[in-house]
Amino acid sequence: TKMSDNPVIHIGGLSPSIDENIVYAAFVPFGEVKTVDLPHDPLTTAPKGYAFVEYEDASDCLHAIANMDGAELLGKVIHVSHAKNPKFRDETNRPIWAEEKFILSKAEAEEKEPEAH
């Protein structure tokens, strides 16, 4: 798939006080918004500072990027570009310690450390 077929944009540099409604309101003038994905930090529950907006029509992304890249939203200059992976929904929001590799390497590290009794 070409970038131009990708209906998803990535918005970076967002204010910590951002929410889905503000993102939606800022990007709906450029076309029909299908989904707004605003990832939150699992520990602090604060927004991570970026979002994905999926449009019904991929051509609306071009208008959104042209108009909103470098624009100000809640006092912060935002960066808007095509999302690299159109299937952003596949990205699991699992924290790092839920990953098996991380658990294994941590277990191995603990085994190497001498027990303190």
Coordinates of N, CA, C and O in Angstrom, one line a residue:
T1 N 0.8 -1.2 0.0 CA 0.0 0.0 0.0 C 0.9 1.2 0.0 O 1.9 1.3 0.7
K2 N 0.5 2.2 -0.8 CA 1.2 3.5 -0.8 C 0.7 4.3 0.4 O -0.3 4.1 0.9
M3 N 1.6 5.3 0.7 CA 1.2 6.2 1.8 C -0.1 6.9 1.5 O -0.9 7.1 2.4
S4 N -0.3 7.2 0.2 CA -1.5 7.9 -0.1 C -2.8 7.1 0.1 O -3.9 7.7 0.1
D5 N -2.7 5.8 0.2 CA -3.8 4.9 0.5 C -4.1 4.8 2.0 O -5.1 4.2 2.3
N6 N -3.2 5.3 2.7 CA -3.3 5.1 4.2 C -4.2 6.2 4.8 O -3.8 7.3 4.7
P7 N -5.3 5.8 5.4 CA -6.2 6.8 5.9 C -5.9 7.3 7.3 O -6.7 8.0 7.9
V8 N -4.7 6.9 7.8 CA -4.3 7.2 9.2 C -3.2 8.2 9.3 O -2.2 8.1 8.6
I9 N -3.4 9.3 10.1 CA -2.3 10.2 10.4 C -1.9 10.1 11.8 O -2.6 9.7 12.7
H10 N -0.6 10.5 12.0 CA 0.0 10.5 13.3 C 0.2 12.0 13.7 O 0.7 12.8 12.9
I11 N -0.2 12.3 14.9 CA -0.1 13.7 15.4 C 0.8 13.6 16.6 O 0.5 12.9 17.6
G12 N 1.9 14.3 16.6 CA 2.9 14.3 17.7 C 3.0 15.7 18.3 O 2.5 16.7 17.8
G13 N 3.6 15.8 19.5 CA 3.8 17.0 20.2 C 2.6 17.6 20.9 O 2.4 18.8 21.2
L14 N 1.7 16.7 21.3 CA 0.4 17.1 21.9 C 0.6 17.5 23.4 O 1.4 17.0 24.1
S15 N -0.3 18.4 23.8 CA -0.3 18.9 25.2 C -0.7 17.7 26.1 O -1.5 16.9 25.7
P16 N -0.2 17.7 27.4 CA -0.6 16.7 28.3 C -2.1 16.8 28.7 O -2.7 15.9 29.1
S17 N -2.7 18.0 28.4 CA -4.1 18.1 28.8 C -5.0 17.8 27.6 O -6.2 18.1 27.6
I18 N -4.5 17.2 26.6 CA -5.3 16.8 25.4 C -6.3 15.7 25.7 O -6.0 14.9 26.6
D19 N -7.4 15.6 25.0 CA -8.2 14.4 25.1 C -8.8 14.1 23.7 O -8.6 14.9 22.8
E20 N -9.4 13.0 23.6 CA -9.9 12.5 22.3 C -10.9 13.6 21.6 O -10.8 13.7 20.4
N21 N -11.7 14.2 22.4 CA -12.7 15.2 21.9 C -12.0 16.4 21.2 O -12.4 16.9 20.2
I22 N -10.9 16.8 21.8 CA -10.1 18.0 21.3 C -9.5 17.6 20.0 O -9.5 18.3 19.0
V23 N -8.9 16.4 20.0 CA -8.2 15.9 18.7 C -9.3 15.7 17.6 O -9.1 16.2 16.5
Y24 N -10.4 15.2 18.0 CA -11.5 15.0 17.0 C -11.9 16.3 16.4 O -12.0 16.5 15.2
A25 N -12.2 17.3 17.3 CA -12.7 18.6 16.9 C -11.6 19.3 16.0 O -12.0 20.0 15.1
A26 N -10.4 19.1 16.3 CA -9.3 19.8 15.5 C -9.2 19.2 14.1 O -8.8 19.9 13.2
F27 N -9.5 17.9 14.0 CA -9.2 17.2 12.7 C -10.4 16.9 11.9 O -10.3 16.5 10.7
V28 N -11.6 17.0 12.5 CA -12.9 16.7 11.7 C -13.1 17.7 10.6 O -13.8 17.3 9.6
P29 N -12.6 19.0 10.6 CA -12.9 19.9 9.5 C -12.3 19.4 8.2 O -12.8 19.8 7.1
F30 N -11.4 18.5 8.2 CA -10.7 18.0 7.0 C -11.3 16.8 6.4 O -10.9 16.3 5.3
G31 N -12.3 16.2 7.1 CA -12.9 15.0 6.5 C -13.6 14.2 7.7 O -13.5 14.5 8.8
E32 N -14.3 13.2 7.3 CA -15.0 12.3 8.2 C -14.0 11.5 9.0 O -13.3 10.7 8.4
V33 N -14.0 11.7 10.3 CA -13.1 10.9 11.2 C -13.7 9.6 11.6 O -14.8 9.6 12.1
K34 N -13.0 8.5 11.3 CA -13.5 7.2 11.7 C -13.2 6.9 13.2 O -14.0 6.5 14.0
T35 N -11.9 7.0 13.5 CA -11.4 6.8 14.9 C -10.4 7.8 15.3 O -9.6 8.3 14.5
V36 N -10.3 8.0 16.6 CA -9.2 8.7 17.3 C -8.6 7.8 18.3 O -9.3 7.3 19.1
D37 N -7.3 7.6 18.2 CA -6.6 6.8 19.1 C -5.6 7.6 19.9 O -4.6 8.1 19.2
L38 N -5.8 7.8 21.1 CA -4.9 8.6 22.0 C -4.3 7.7 23.0 O -4.9 7.5 24.1
P39 N -3.1 7.2 22.8 CA -2.5 6.3 23.8 C -2.2 7.0 25.1 O -1.8 8.1 25.1
H40 N -2.5 6.2 26.2 CA -2.2 6.8 27.5 C -1.1 5.9 28.2 O -1.0 4.7 27.9
D41 N -0.3 6.5 29.0 CA 0.7 5.8 29.8 C 0.0 4.9 30.8 O -0.9 5.4 31.6
P42 N 0.2 3.6 30.8 CA -0.5 2.8 31.8 C -0.2 3.1 33.3 O -1.0 2.8 34.1
L43 N 0.9 3.7 33.6 CA 1.3 4.0 34.9 C 0.6 5.3 35.4 O 0.0 5.4 36.4
T44 N 0.8 6.4 34.6 CA 0.4 7.7 35.0 C -1.0 8.0 34.5 O -1.6 9.0 34.9
T45 N -1.5 7.2 33.5 CA -2.8 7.5 32.8 C -2.8 8.8 32.0 O -3.8 9.1 31.5
A46 N -1.6 9.5 32.0 CA -1.6 10.7 31.2 C -1.4 10.3 29.7 O -0.8 9.3 29.4
P47 N -1.9 11.2 28.8 CA -1.7 10.9 27.4 C -0.2 10.9 27.1 O 0.6 11.7 27.7
K48 N 0.2 10.1 26.1 CA 1.6 9.9 25.8 C 2.2 11.1 24.9 O 3.3 11.1 24.6
G49 N 1.3 11.9 24.5 CA 1.7 13.1 23.7 C 1.6 12.9 22.2 O 2.1 13.7 21.4
Y50 N 1.0 11.8 21.8 CA 0.7 11.6 20.3 C -0.6 10.9 20.2 O -1.2 10.3 21.1
A51 N -1.1 11.0 18.9 CA -2.4 10.4 18.7 C -2.4 9.9 17.2 O -1.6 10.3 16.4
F52 N -3.4 9.0 16.9 CA -3.6 8.6 15.6 C -5.1 9.0 15.2 O -6.0 8.8 16.0
V53 N -5.3 9.6 14.0 CA -6.6 9.8 13.6 C -6.8 9.1 12.3 O -6.0 9.1 11.4
E54 N -7.9 8.3 12.2 CA -8.2 7.5 11.0 C -9.4 8.2 10.3 O -10.4 8.4 10.9
Y55 N -9.2 8.5 9.0 CA -10.2 9.1 8.2 C -10.9 8.1 7.4 O -10.4 7.0 7.1
E56 N -12.2 8.4 7.0 CA -12.9 7.5 6.1 C -12.2 7.4 4.8 O -12.2 6.4 4.1
D57 N -11.7 8.6 4.3 CA -11.1 8.8 3.0 C -9.6 9.2 3.2 O -9.3 10.2 3.8
A58 N -8.7 8.4 2.6 CA -7.3 8.7 2.7 C -6.9 10.0 2.2 O -6.0 10.6 2.7
S59 N -7.6 10.6 1.2 CA -7.3 11.9 0.7 C -7.5 13.0 1.7 O -6.8 14.1 1.6
D60 N -8.3 12.8 2.7 CA -8.5 13.8 3.7 C -7.3 13.9 4.6 O -7.1 15.0 5.2
C61 N -6.5 12.9 4.7 CA -5.2 13.0 5.4 C -4.3 14.1 4.9 O -3.7 14.8 5.6
L62 N -4.3 14.2 3.5 CA -3.4 15.2 2.9 C -3.9 16.6 3.3 O -3.0 17.5 3.6
H63 N -5.2 16.8 3.4 CA -5.7 18.2 3.8 C -5.3 18.4 5.3 O -4.9 19.5 5.6
A64 N -5.5 17.4 6.1 CA -5.2 17.5 7.5 C -3.7 17.8 7.7 O -3.3 18.7 8.5
I65 N -2.8 17.1 7.0 CA -1.4 17.3 7.1 C -1.0 18.7 6.7 O -0.3 19.4 7.3
A66 N -1.6 19.1 5.5 CA -1.2 20.4 4.9 C -1.7 21.5 5.8 O -1.0 22.5 6.0
N67 N -2.8 21.4 6.5 CA -3.3 22.5 7.3 C -2.9 22.4 8.8 O -2.8 23.5 9.4
M68 N -2.6 21.2 9.3 CA -2.3 21.1 10.7 C -0.9 20.9 11.1 O -0.5 21.1 12.3
D69 N 0.0 20.5 10.2 CA 1.4 20.2 10.5 C 2.0 21.6 10.9 O 2.0 22.5 10.1
G70 N 2.5 21.7 12.1 CA 3.1 23.0 12.5 C 2.1 23.9 13.1 O 2.5 25.0 13.5
A71 N 0.9 23.5 13.2 CA -0.2 24.4 13.8 C -0.1 24.3 15.3 O 0.6 23.4 15.9
E72 N -0.8 25.2 16.0 CA -0.8 25.2 17.5 C -2.1 24.6 18.0 O -3.1 24.9 17.5
L73 N -2.0 23.7 18.9 CA -3.1 23.1 19.6 C -2.9 23.1 21.1 O -1.9 22.5 21.5
L74 N -3.7 23.8 21.8 CA -3.6 23.9 23.3 C -2.2 24.5 23.6 O -1.5 24.1 24.6
G75 N -1.7 25.5 22.8 CA -0.5 26.1 23.1 C 0.8 25.4 22.7 O 1.9 25.8 23.0
K76 N 0.6 24.2 22.1 CA 1.8 23.4 21.7 C 1.8 23.3 20.1 O 0.7 23.1 19.5
V77 N 3.0 23.4 19.5 CA 3.1 23.2 18.1 C 3.1 21.7 17.8 O 3.8 20.9 18.4
I78 N 2.1 21.3 17.0 CA 2.0 19.8 16.7 C 2.6 19.4 15.4 O 2.8 20.3 14.5
H79 N 2.9 18.2 15.3 CA 3.5 17.6 14.0 C 2.5 16.6 13.5 O 2.2 15.7 14.2
V80 N 2.2 16.8 12.2 CA 1.2 15.8 11.7 C 1.8 15.2 10.4 O 2.3 15.9 9.6
S81 N 1.7 13.9 10.3 CA 2.3 13.1 9.2 C 1.5 11.9 9.0 O 0.6 11.5 9.9
H82 N 1.7 11.2 7.9 CA 1.0 9.9 7.7 C 1.6 8.9 8.7 O 2.8 8.9 9.0
A83 N 0.7 8.1 9.3 CA 1.1 7.1 10.2 C 1.9 6.1 9.4 O 1.5 5.7 8.3
K84 N 3.0 5.6 9.9 CA 3.8 4.6 9.2 C 3.1 3.3 9.0 O 3.3 2.7 7.9
N85 N 2.4 2.9 10.0 CA 1.7 1.6 9.8 C 0.2 1.8 9.9 O -0.4 2.2 10.9
P86 N -0.5 1.6 8.7 CA -1.9 1.9 8.7 C -2.7 1.0 9.7 O -3.8 1.4 10.2
K87 N -2.2 -0.2 10.1 CA -2.9 -1.0 11.0 C -2.4 -0.7 12.5 O -1.9 -1.6 13.2
F88 N -2.6 0.5 12.9 CA -2.1 0.9 14.2 C -2.9 0.2 15.3 O -2.5 0.1 16.4
R89 N -4.1 -0.4 15.0 CA -4.9 -1.0 16.0 C -4.3 -2.3 16.5 O -4.6 -2.9 17.5
D90 N -3.3 -2.9 15.7 CA -2.7 -4.1 16.1 C -1.7 -3.9 17.2 O -1.3 -4.9 17.9
E91 N -1.3 -2.7 17.4 CA -0.3 -2.4 18.4 C -0.9 -2.6 19.8 O -2.0 -2.1 20.1
T92 N -0.3 -3.5 20.5 CA -0.9 -3.8 21.8 C -0.5 -2.7 22.8 O 0.6 -2.2 22.7
N93 N -1.4 -2.4 23.7 CA -1.0 -1.4 24.7 C -0.5 -2.0 25.9 O -0.7 -1.5 27.0
R94 N 0.2 -3.2 25.8 CA 0.7 -3.9 26.9 C 2.0 -3.2 27.4 O 2.8 -2.9 26.6
P95 N 2.1 -3.0 28.7 CA 3.4 -2.5 29.2 C 4.6 -3.4 29.0 O 4.3 -4.6 28.8
I96 N 5.8 -2.9 29.0 CA 7.0 -3.7 28.7 C 7.1 -5.0 29.6 O 7.5 -6.0 29.1
W97 N 6.7 -4.9 30.9 CA 6.9 -6.0 31.7 C 5.9 -7.1 31.4 O 6.0 -8.2 31.9
A98 N 5.0 -6.9 30.5 CA 4.1 -8.0 30.0 C 4.7 -8.8 28.9 O 4.2 -9.8 28.5
E99 N 5.8 -8.3 28.4 CA 6.5 -9.0 27.3 C 7.3 -10.2 27.9 O 8.1 -10.0 28.9
E100 N 7.2 -11.3 27.3 CA 7.9 -12.5 27.8 C 9.4 -12.3 27.9 O 10.0 -12.7 28.8
K101 N 10.0 -11.7 26.8 CA 11.4 -11.6 26.8 C 11.9 -10.8 28.0 O 12.9 -11.1 28.6
F102 N 11.2 -9.7 28.3 CA 11.6 -8.8 29.4 C 11.5 -9.6 30.7 O 12.4 -9.5 31.5
I103 N 10.5 -10.4 30.9 CA 10.3 -11.2 32.1 C 11.5 -12.2 32.2 O 12.1 -12.4 33.3
L104 N 11.8 -12.9 31.1 CA 12.9 -13.9 31.1 C 14.2 -13.2 31.4 O 15.0 -13.7 32.3
S105 N 14.5 -12.1 30.8 CA 15.8 -11.4 31.1 C 15.9 -11.0 32.5 O 17.0 -11.0 33.1
K106 N 14.8 -10.5 33.1 CA 14.8 -10.1 34.4 C 15.0 -11.2 35.4 O 15.7 -11.1 36.3
A107 N 14.3 -12.4 35.1 CA 14.5 -13.6 35.9 C 16.0 -14.1 35.9 O 16.5 -14.4 36.9
E108 N 16.6 -14.0 34.7 CA 18.0 -14.4 34.6 C 18.9 -13.5 35.4 O 19.8 -14.0 36.1
A109 N 18.6 -12.2 35.3 CA 19.4 -11.2 36.1 C 19.3 -11.5 37.6 O 20.3 -11.4 38.3
E110 N 18.1 -11.8 38.0 CA 17.9 -12.1 39.5 C 18.6 -13.3 39.9 O 19.1 -13.4 41.0
E111 N 18.7 -14.3 39.0 CA 19.4 -15.6 39.4 C 20.9 -15.3 39.6 O 21.5 -15.9 40.4
K112 N 21.4 -14.4 38.8 CA 22.9 -14.1 38.8 C 23.2 -13.4 40.1 O 24.3 -13.5 40.6
E113 N 22.3 -12.6 40.6 CA 22.6 -11.8 41.8 C 22.7 -12.7 43.0 O 21.8 -13.6 43.2
P114 N 23.7 -12.5 43.9 CA 23.7 -13.4 45.1 C 22.6 -13.1 46.0 O 22.2 -11.9 46.1
E115 N 22.0 -14.1 46.6 CA 20.9 -13.9 47.5 C 21.4 -13.2 48.8 O 22.4 -13.5 49.4
A116 N 20.7 -12.1 49.2 CA 21.0 -11.4 50.4 C 20.1 -11.9 51.5 O 18.9 -11.6 51.4
H117 N 20.6 -12.6 52.5 CA 19.8 -13.1 53.6 C 20.2 -12.4 54.9 O 21.4 -12.4 55.2

